[in-house]
Structures are given as C-alpha cells and as structure tokens.
Coordinates of C-alpha atoms and ligand atoms in Angstrom, one line a residue:
X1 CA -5.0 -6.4 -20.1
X2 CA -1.7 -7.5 -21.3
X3 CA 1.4 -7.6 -19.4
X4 CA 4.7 -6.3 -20.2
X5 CA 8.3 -5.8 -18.5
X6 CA 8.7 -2.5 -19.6
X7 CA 7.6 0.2 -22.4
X8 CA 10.4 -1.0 -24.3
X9 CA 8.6 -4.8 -24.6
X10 CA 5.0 -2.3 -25.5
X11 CA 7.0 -0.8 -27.9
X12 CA 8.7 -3.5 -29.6
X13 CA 5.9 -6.0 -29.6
X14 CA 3.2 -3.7 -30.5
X15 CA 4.5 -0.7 -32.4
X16 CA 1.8 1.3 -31.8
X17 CA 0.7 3.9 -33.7
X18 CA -1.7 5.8 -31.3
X19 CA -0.6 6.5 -27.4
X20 CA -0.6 4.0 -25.2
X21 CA -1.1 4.1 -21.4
X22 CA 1.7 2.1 -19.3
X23 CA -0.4 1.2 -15.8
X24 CA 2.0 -0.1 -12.7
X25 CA -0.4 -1.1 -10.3
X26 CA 2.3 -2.1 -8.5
X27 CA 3.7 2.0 -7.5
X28 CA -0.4 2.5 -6.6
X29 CA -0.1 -0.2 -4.1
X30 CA 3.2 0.9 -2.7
X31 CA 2.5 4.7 -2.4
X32 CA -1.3 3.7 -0.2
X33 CA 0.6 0.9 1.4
X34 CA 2.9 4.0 2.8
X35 CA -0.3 6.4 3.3
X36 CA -1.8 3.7 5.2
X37 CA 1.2 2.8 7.6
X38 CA 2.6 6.8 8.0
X39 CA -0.2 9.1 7.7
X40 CA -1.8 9.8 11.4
X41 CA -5.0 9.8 10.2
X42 CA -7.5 7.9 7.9
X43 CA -6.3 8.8 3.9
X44 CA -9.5 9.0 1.7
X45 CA -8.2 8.8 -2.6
X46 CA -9.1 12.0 -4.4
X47 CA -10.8 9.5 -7.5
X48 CA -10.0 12.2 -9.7
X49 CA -6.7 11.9 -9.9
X50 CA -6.6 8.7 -11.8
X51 CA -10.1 6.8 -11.8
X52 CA -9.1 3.5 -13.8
X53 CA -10.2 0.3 -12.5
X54 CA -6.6 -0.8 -12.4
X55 CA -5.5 1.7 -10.3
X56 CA -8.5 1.9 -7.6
X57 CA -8.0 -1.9 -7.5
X58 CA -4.2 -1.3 -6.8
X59 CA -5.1 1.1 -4.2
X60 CA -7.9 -1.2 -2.6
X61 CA -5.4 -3.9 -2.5
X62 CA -2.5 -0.8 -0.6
X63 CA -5.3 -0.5 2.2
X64 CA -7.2 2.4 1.2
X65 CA -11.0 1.9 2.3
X66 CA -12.5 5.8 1.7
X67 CA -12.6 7.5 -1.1
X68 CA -13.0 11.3 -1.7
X69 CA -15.5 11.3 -4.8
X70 CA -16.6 14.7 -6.8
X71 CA -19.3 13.7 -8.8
X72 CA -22.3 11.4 -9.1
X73 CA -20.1 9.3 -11.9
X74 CA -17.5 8.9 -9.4
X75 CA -19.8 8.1 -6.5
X76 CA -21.9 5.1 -8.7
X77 CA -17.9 4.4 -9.6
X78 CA -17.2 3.5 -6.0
X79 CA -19.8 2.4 -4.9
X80 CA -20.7 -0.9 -7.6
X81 CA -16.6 -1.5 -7.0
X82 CA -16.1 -1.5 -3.5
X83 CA -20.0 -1.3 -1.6
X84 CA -18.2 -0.9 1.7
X85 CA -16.5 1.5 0.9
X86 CA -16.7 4.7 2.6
X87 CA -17.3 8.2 0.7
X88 CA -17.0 11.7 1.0
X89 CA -18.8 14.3 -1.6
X90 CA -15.8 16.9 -1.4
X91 CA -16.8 19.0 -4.2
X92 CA -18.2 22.2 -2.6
X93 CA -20.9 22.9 -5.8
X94 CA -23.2 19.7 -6.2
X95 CA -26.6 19.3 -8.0
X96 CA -29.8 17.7 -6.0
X97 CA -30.2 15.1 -8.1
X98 CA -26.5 13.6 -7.5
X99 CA -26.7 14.6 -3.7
X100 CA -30.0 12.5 -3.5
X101 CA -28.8 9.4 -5.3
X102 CA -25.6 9.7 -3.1
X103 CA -27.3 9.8 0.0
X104 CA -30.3 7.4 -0.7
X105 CA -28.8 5.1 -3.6
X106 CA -25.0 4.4 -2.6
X107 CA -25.0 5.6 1.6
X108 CA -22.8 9.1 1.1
X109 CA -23.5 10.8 4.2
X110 CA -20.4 13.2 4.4
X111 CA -20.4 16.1 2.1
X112 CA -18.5 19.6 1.8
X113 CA -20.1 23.2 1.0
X114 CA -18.7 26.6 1.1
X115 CA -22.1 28.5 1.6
X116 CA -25.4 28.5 3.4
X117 CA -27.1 28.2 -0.1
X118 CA -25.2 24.9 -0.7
X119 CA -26.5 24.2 2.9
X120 CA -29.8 24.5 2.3
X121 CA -29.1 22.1 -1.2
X122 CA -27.8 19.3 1.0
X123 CA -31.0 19.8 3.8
X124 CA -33.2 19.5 1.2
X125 CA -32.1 17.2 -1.0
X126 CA -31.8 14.6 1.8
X127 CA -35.2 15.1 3.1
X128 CA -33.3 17.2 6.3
X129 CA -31.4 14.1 6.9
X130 CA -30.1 14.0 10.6
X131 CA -27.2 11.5 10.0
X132 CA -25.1 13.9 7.7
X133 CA -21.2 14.6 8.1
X134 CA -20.9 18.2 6.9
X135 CA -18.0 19.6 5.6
X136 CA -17.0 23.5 5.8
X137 CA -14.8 24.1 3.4
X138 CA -12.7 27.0 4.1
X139 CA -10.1 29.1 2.7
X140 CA -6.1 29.0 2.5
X141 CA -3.2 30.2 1.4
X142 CA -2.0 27.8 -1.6
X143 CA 1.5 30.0 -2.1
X144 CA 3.2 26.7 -1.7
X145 CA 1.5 24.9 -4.5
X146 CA 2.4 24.6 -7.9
X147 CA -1.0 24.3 -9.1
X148 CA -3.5 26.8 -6.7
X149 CA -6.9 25.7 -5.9
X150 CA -8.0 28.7 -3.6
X151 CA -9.6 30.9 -6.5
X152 CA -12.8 29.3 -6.5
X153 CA -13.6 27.4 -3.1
X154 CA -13.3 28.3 0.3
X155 CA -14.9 30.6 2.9
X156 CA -13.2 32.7 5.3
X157 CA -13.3 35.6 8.1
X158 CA -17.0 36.2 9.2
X159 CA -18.4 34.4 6.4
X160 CA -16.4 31.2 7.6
X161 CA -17.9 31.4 11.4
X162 CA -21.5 32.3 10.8
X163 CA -21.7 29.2 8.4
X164 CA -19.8 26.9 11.0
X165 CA -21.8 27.7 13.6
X166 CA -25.3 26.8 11.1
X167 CA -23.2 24.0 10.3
X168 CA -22.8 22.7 13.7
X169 CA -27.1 23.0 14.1
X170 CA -27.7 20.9 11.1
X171 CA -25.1 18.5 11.4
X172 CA -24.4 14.7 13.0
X173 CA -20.4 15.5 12.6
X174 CA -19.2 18.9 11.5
X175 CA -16.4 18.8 9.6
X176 CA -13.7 21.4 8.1
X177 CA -12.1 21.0 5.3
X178 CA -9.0 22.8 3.1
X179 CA -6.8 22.3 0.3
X180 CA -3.4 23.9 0.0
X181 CA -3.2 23.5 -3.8
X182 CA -1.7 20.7 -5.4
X183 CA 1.9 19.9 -5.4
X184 CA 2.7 21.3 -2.5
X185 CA 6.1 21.7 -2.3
X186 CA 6.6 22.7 1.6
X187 CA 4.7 21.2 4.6
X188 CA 4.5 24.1 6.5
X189 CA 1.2 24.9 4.1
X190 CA -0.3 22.7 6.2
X191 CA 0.8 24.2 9.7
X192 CA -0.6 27.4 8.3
X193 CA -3.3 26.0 6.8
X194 CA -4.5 24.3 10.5
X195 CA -3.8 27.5 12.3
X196 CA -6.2 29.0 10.6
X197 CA -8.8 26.6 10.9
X198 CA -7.8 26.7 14.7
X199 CA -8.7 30.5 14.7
X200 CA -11.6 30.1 13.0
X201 CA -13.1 27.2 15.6
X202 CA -12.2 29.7 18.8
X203 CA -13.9 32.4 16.6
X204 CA -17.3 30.1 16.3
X205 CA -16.9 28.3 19.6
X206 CA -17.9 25.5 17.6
X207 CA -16.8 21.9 18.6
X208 CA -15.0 20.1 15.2
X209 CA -15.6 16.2 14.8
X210 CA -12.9 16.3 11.4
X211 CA -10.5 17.9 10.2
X212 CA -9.6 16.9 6.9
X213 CA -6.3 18.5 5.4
X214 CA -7.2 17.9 1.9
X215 CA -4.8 16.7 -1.1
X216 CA -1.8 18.8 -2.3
X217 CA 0.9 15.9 -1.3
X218 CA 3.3 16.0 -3.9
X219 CA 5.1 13.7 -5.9
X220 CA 8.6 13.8 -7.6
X221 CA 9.2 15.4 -11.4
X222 CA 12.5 16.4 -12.5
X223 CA 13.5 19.8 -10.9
X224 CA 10.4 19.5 -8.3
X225 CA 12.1 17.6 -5.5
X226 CA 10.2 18.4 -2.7
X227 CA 10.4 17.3 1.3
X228 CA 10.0 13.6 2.0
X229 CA 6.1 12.8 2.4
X230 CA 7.1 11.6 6.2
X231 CA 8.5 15.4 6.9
X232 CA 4.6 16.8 5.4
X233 CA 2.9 13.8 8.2
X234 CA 5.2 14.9 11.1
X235 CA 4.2 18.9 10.6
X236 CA 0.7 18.0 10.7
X237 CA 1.0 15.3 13.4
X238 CA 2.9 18.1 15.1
X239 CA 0.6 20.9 14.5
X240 CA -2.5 18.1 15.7
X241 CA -0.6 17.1 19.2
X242 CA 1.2 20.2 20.6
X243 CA -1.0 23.3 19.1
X244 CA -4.4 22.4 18.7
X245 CA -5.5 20.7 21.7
X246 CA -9.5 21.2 21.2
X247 CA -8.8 18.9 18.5
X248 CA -8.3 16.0 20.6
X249 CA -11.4 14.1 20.1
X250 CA -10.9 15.4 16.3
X251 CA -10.8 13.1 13.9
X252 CA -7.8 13.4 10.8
X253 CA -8.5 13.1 7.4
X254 CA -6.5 13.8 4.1
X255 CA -8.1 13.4 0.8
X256 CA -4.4 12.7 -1.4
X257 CA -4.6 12.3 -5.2
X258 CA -1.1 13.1 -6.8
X259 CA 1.0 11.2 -4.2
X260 CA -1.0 8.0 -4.5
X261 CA -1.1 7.5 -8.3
X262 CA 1.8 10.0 -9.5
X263 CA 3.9 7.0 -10.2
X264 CA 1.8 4.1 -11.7
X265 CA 1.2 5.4 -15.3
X266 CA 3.5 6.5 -18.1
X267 CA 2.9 6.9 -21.1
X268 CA 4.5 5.7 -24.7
X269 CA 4.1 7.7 -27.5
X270 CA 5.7 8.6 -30.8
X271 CA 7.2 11.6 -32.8
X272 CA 5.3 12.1 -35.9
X273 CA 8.1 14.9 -37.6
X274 CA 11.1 16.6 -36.3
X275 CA 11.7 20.1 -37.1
X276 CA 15.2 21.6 -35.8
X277 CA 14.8 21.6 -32.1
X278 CA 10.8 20.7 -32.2
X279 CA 9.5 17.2 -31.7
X280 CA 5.5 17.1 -32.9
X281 CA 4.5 14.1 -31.2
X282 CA 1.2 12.0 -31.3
X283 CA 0.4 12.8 -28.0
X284 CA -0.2 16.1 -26.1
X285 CA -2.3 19.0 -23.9
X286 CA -5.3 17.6 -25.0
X287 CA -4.3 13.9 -24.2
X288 CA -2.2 13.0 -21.4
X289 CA 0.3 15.7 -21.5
X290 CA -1.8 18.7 -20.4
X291 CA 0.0 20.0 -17.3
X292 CA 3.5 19.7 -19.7
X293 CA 1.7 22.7 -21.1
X294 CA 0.1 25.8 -19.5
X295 CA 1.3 24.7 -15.5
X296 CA 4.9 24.1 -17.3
X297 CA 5.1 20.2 -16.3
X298 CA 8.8 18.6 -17.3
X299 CA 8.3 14.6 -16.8
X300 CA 11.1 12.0 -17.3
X301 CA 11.7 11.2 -20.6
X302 CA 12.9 8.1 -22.5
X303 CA 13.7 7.4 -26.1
X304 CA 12.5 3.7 -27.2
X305 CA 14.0 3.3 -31.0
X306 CA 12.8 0.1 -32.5
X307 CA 13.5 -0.1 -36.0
X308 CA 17.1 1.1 -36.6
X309 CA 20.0 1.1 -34.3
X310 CA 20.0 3.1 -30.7
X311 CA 23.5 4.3 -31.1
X312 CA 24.6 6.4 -27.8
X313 CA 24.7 9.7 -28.7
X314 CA 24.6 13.0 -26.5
X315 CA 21.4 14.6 -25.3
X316 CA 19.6 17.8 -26.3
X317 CA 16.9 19.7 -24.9
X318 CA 13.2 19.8 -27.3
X319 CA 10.3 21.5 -27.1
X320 CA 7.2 19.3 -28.0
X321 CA 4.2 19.7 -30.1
X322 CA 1.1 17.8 -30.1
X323 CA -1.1 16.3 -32.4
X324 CA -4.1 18.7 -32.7
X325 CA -4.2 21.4 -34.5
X326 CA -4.2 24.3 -32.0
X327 CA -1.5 26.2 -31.0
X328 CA -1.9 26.1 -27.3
X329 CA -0.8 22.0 -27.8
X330 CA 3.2 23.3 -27.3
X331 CA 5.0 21.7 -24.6
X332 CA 7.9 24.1 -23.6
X333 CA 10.0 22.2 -21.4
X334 CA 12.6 21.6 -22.3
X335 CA 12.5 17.9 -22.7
X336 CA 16.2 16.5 -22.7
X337 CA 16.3 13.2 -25.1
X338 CA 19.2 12.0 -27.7
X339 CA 20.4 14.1 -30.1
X340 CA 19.3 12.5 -32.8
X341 CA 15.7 11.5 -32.1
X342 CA 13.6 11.6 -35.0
X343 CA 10.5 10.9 -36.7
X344 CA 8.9 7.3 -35.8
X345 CA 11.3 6.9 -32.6
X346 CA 8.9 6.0 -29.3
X347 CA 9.1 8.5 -26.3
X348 CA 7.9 7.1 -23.0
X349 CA 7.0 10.2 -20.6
X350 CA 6.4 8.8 -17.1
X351 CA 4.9 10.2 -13.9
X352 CA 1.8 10.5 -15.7
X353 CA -0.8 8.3 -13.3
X354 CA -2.2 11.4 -11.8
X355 CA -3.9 13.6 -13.9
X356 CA -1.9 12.8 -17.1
X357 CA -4.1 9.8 -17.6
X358 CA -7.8 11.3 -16.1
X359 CA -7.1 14.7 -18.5
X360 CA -7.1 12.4 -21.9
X361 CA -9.7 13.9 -24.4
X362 CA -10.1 12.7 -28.1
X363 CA -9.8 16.2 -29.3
X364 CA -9.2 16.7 -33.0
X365 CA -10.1 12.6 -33.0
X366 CA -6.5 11.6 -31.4
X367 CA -7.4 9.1 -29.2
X368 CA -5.3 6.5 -27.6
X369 CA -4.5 2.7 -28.1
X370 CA -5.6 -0.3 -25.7
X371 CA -3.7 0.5 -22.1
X372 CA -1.0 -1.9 -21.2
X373 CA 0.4 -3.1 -17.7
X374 CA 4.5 -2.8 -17.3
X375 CA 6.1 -4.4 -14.4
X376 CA 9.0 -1.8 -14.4
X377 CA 9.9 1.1 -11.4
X378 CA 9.4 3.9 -12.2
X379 CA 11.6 6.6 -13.4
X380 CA 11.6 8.8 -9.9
X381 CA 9.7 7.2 -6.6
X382 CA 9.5 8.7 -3.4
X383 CA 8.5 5.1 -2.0
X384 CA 9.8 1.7 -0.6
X385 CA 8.5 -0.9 -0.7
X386 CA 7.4 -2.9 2.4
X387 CA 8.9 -6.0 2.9
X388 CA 6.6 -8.7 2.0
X389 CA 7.2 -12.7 1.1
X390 CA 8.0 -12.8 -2.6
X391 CA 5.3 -15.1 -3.3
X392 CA 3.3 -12.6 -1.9
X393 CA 3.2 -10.0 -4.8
X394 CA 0.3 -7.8 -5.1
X395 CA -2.6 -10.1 -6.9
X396 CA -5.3 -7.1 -8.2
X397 CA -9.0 -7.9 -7.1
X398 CA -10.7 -9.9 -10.1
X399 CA -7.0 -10.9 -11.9
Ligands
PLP401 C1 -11.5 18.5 -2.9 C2 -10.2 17.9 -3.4 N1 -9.6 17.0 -2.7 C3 -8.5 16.4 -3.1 C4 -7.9 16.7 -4.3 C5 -6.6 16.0 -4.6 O1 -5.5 16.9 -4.6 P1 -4.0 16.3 -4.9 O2 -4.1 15.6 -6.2 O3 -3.3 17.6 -5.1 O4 -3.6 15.5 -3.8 C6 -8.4 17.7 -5.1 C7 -7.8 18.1 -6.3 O5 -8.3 18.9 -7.1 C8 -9.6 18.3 -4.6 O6 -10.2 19.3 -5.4

C-alpha cells in the first residue's frame, strides 16, 4: 500500500476521482497501546468497528491479543491472522453452523446469548461441550450514548436470573455481559450499568467468572468532547474494588471498538457541484459517511484544492449531499469549510476509522479508490503517545 505524509500528498499525487481511504496505523497502535497500559482489565477489539488488515495489524502490534468477533466471517478473519489469538462470539443471535465451525474449526469457546433458546443453540451445536465460557447478556440503560444498542439485546428482571442461574449449570465460566450504547459520553453509564449486574448476581446467587463491560468508549468529534478515557477506567475500577466485592475473583473484560480505531482513518473525497450552501460530494451515507447522516455525525473537515490557488478566505457552514441518488444521502451538519469551495476541490473528513470505513457499500455503483497510508496526526486525539526509541517506530506485521 502506498505511503503518504498527508492527504494533501494523496491528493496531489493521485487526484483521485473516486474516495479514497487515508489508514494511520500509527493512531490504532497508540489508542491499544493506551487500552493495554490503563484499562484494569483484559480489552478484547470489537472487529466490527474497522476490520482492515492494516488496522488489526496496528492493533496486534498496540498489544491487543483478544478479539470480540460477531460473525463466522470475522471469526475465520481472526483466526488465519492471529491463531493465538483469543475470541469471544459476542453477538447474542448466532446460526449453528458458524457456532460449530467456531468452536470445532478456529477454538471459540466464549460466546454470549440473551435467551434459553440461544442456550440450547450453543449446547447443541457444540455437541454439549463442557469447556464453554457463556456469556449472559443483559440489559442497560444506554441514556448516555449517542448511538443506543439496548432495543434489541439484553435480558433483565426475572427473565435475567432464571437464565443465569441455567447458565451457571451449563457452563465452565459464566460470564455477563452489557453494552451502554456507543459513544458514551459519561462514565457513570458504566457504574450504573455494574450495579445492576451486581443486583442481578445477589438475585441469582450465582457465582460470576467475567464481567465484561462491553464497548461504548468514545472518541473525540467536534462538539462531542467527552470525559478523558482514564476518568471512564477509574469509575469502573472504582465500582470493581469498593462496591462489588463478590466480584473479586471476577475477571474484567471490555470489548472497545470506537476508541481503538476512531482515529486511524479519514477519508479524501471530492465535491462533484456546488449549489448555494450544498456541497454534493462523491462520497456519502452509503459509503463512509453514514453516521454524518441519520445519527447527525459532524467530523473534522479539510479543504485540499489542487489545481488553482488556495487563497485564505473565511469559512462557511454546508450541508452535504452524496453521490447516490436517494434522498436519505443528505449530510446536515453543518460542515464548516472555506467560503469558496467549489466543484473539483478535495475534502478530507477524518475520524472515520471506526465505522466510517466498515459501513462502505457500493450502492448506486460508487465505490472507492485503492486505500492509502498517511503518516499524519490526526485532526482531534484523545492519545499520547508512549515514549519509545525513535528507531523504534511501529513496523506492521508482514511490512
Ligand atoms: C457486542 C458488542 N461489543 C462491542 C461493540 C463495540 O462498541 P463501541 O464501538 O461502541 O466500542 C459493539 C458495537 O456494536 C457490540 O455490539
């Protein structure tokens, strides 16, 4: 993949007339470097976030060694790239056939369910296995969360204990699981998140061997500053020492997606037309730009003019169109950029790496250009860097 000091070199060099993805493997590294040394408990990448090669490779390199995986694509993913890996199978609705090739093919022995039916699936489909980590996943207020995951997973109340306590029967390691939603924008999600997991083990009188506390760490975008990541590890660390004491011999997991990968993509693009206070660009809700649309996204944006003179001029806010041709591909914003950007002028929208680059579909046949690695910062981090040798820079597995 070819190397470039910024979008502005991508730009320049290639002028390229479809999107192009702008990977910095070095941000992945940083962010798991940071999971690794400050969270108080084993951090397992959400794959979904961002599953390019790049990126796992970055994160491999960071220190991260598990991997929360939601399909059977994601597991064979894993497993052929790093075979010591360790997985979880965190989504709470899987078919037989990718439970069995988890379990017998690539070594998955933890999975999550939210019912006894899902139960059974997992029994069955590993021949009643007695080596299996199970995972109850249970239900929590995501009011924090900019993006809610509670309206289709998650047990609770009576439901919640009978199915911990058939849990506990079946299992080698129980587990219990959550997810606050993602970008969680206070940590005290989490306090009430464990407190009702708490409850709901005095309720069962069932021993826990993990408590995993999910994704939902969130990274920077302009005008969604949350907390410092550290303040979301001390409430949990807090919650784990002084209030939930049967959780001593617990183990702590968190399954982060966002906060790893938010800042090691961006992504260049170009407008295609200008129409008063309405960019149409060649990228959008169908490509990496989706949460810019219904969830209201605003990511930092750059111009990048190449072919006439970037005289300073004042900035204005747009709203954005994409390319395809349905209406629901409007970006409101508003997206501040110089006044007179126009037609054939580059737009680099950054903050991207998680879920921007994983939520590309070729829709209407837009599709995107060859990715590109920049060597830049980028635009907002919530990170620093360890302090490491120069010579020492990050070399990525296989380069
Ligand atoms: C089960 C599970 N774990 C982890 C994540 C990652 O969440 P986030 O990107 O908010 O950290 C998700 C996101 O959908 C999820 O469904």
């Amino acid at each position: 993949m070819q190397r470039f000091p910024s979008a502005v070199e991508v730009a320049g060099l290639r002028r390229p007339e479809l999107p192009v993805a702008c990977l910095r493997p070095h941000a992945a590294t940083r962010a798991a470097e940071f999971f690794v040394d400050r969270f108080p408990g084993t951090s397992l990448y959400a794959v979904k976030a961002n599953p390019d090669p790049v990126i796992l490779d970055a994160l491999y390199v960071g220190g991260i060694r598990a991997f929360d995986v939601a399909s059977l694509n994601e597991v064979m993913l894993i497993g052929e790239r790093f075979p010591s890996a360790r997985m979880a199978f965190m989504h709470p609705v899987k078919s037989r056939h990718a439970i069995r090739r988890a379990y017998f093919d690539y070594g998955v022995r933890d999975f999550s369910l939210d019912c006894a039916a899902e139960l059974d699936k997992i029994l069955e489909a590993t021949d009643n296995a007695r080596d299996l980590g199970l995972f109850v996943r249970v239900a929590v207020d995501n009011s924090d969360a900019m993006l809610s995951l509670s309206r289709k997973f998650g047990v609770d109340g009576l439901e919640a204990v009978d199915l911990l306590r058939a849990v506990r029967h079946r299992a080698a390691r129980l587990g219990i699981c959550f997810h606050v939603g993602s970008q969680s924008m206070h940590p005290q999600a989490w306090v009430r998140a464990l407190q009702r997991v708490h409850q709901l083990i005095l309720r069962a009188g069932v021993v826990a061997d993990v408590i995993d506390v999910g994704g939902g760490f969130p990274a920077r975008y302009p005008g969604l500053e949350p907390p410092p990541l550290t303040a979301y590890f001390e409430a949990i660390e807090r919650m784990w020492a002084e209030e939930l004491p049967i959780t001593y011999t617990c183990d702590l997991w968190a399954e982060p997606g966002r906060a790893l990968v938010a800042e090691s993509a961006s992504i260049l693009t170009r407008v295609e037309l200008r129409k008063g206070d309405a960019l149409y660009l060649n990228e959008g809700t169908y490509g990496a730009l989706f949460d810019a649309g219904g969830p209201g996204f605003v990511y930092p944006a750059r111009r990048i003019r190449v072919d006439r003179p970037d005289e300073p001029t004042g900035l204005m806010p747009f709203r954005l169109y994409g390319p395809t041709c349905d209406s629901i591909d409007a970006m409101a914003g508003p997206f501040w950029l110089p006044q007179d950007t126009d037609d054939g002028d580059y737009i680099e929208f950054d903050m991207l790496g998680a879920y921007g680059m994983a939520l590309r579909t070729g829709f209407n046949g837009f599709m995107t250009e060859a990715p590109a690695i920049i060597e830049d910062e980028p635009a907002l981090t919530q990170y620093v860097a360890r302090e490491r040798p120069a010579a020492a820079a990050v070399r990525l597995i296989g380069s």
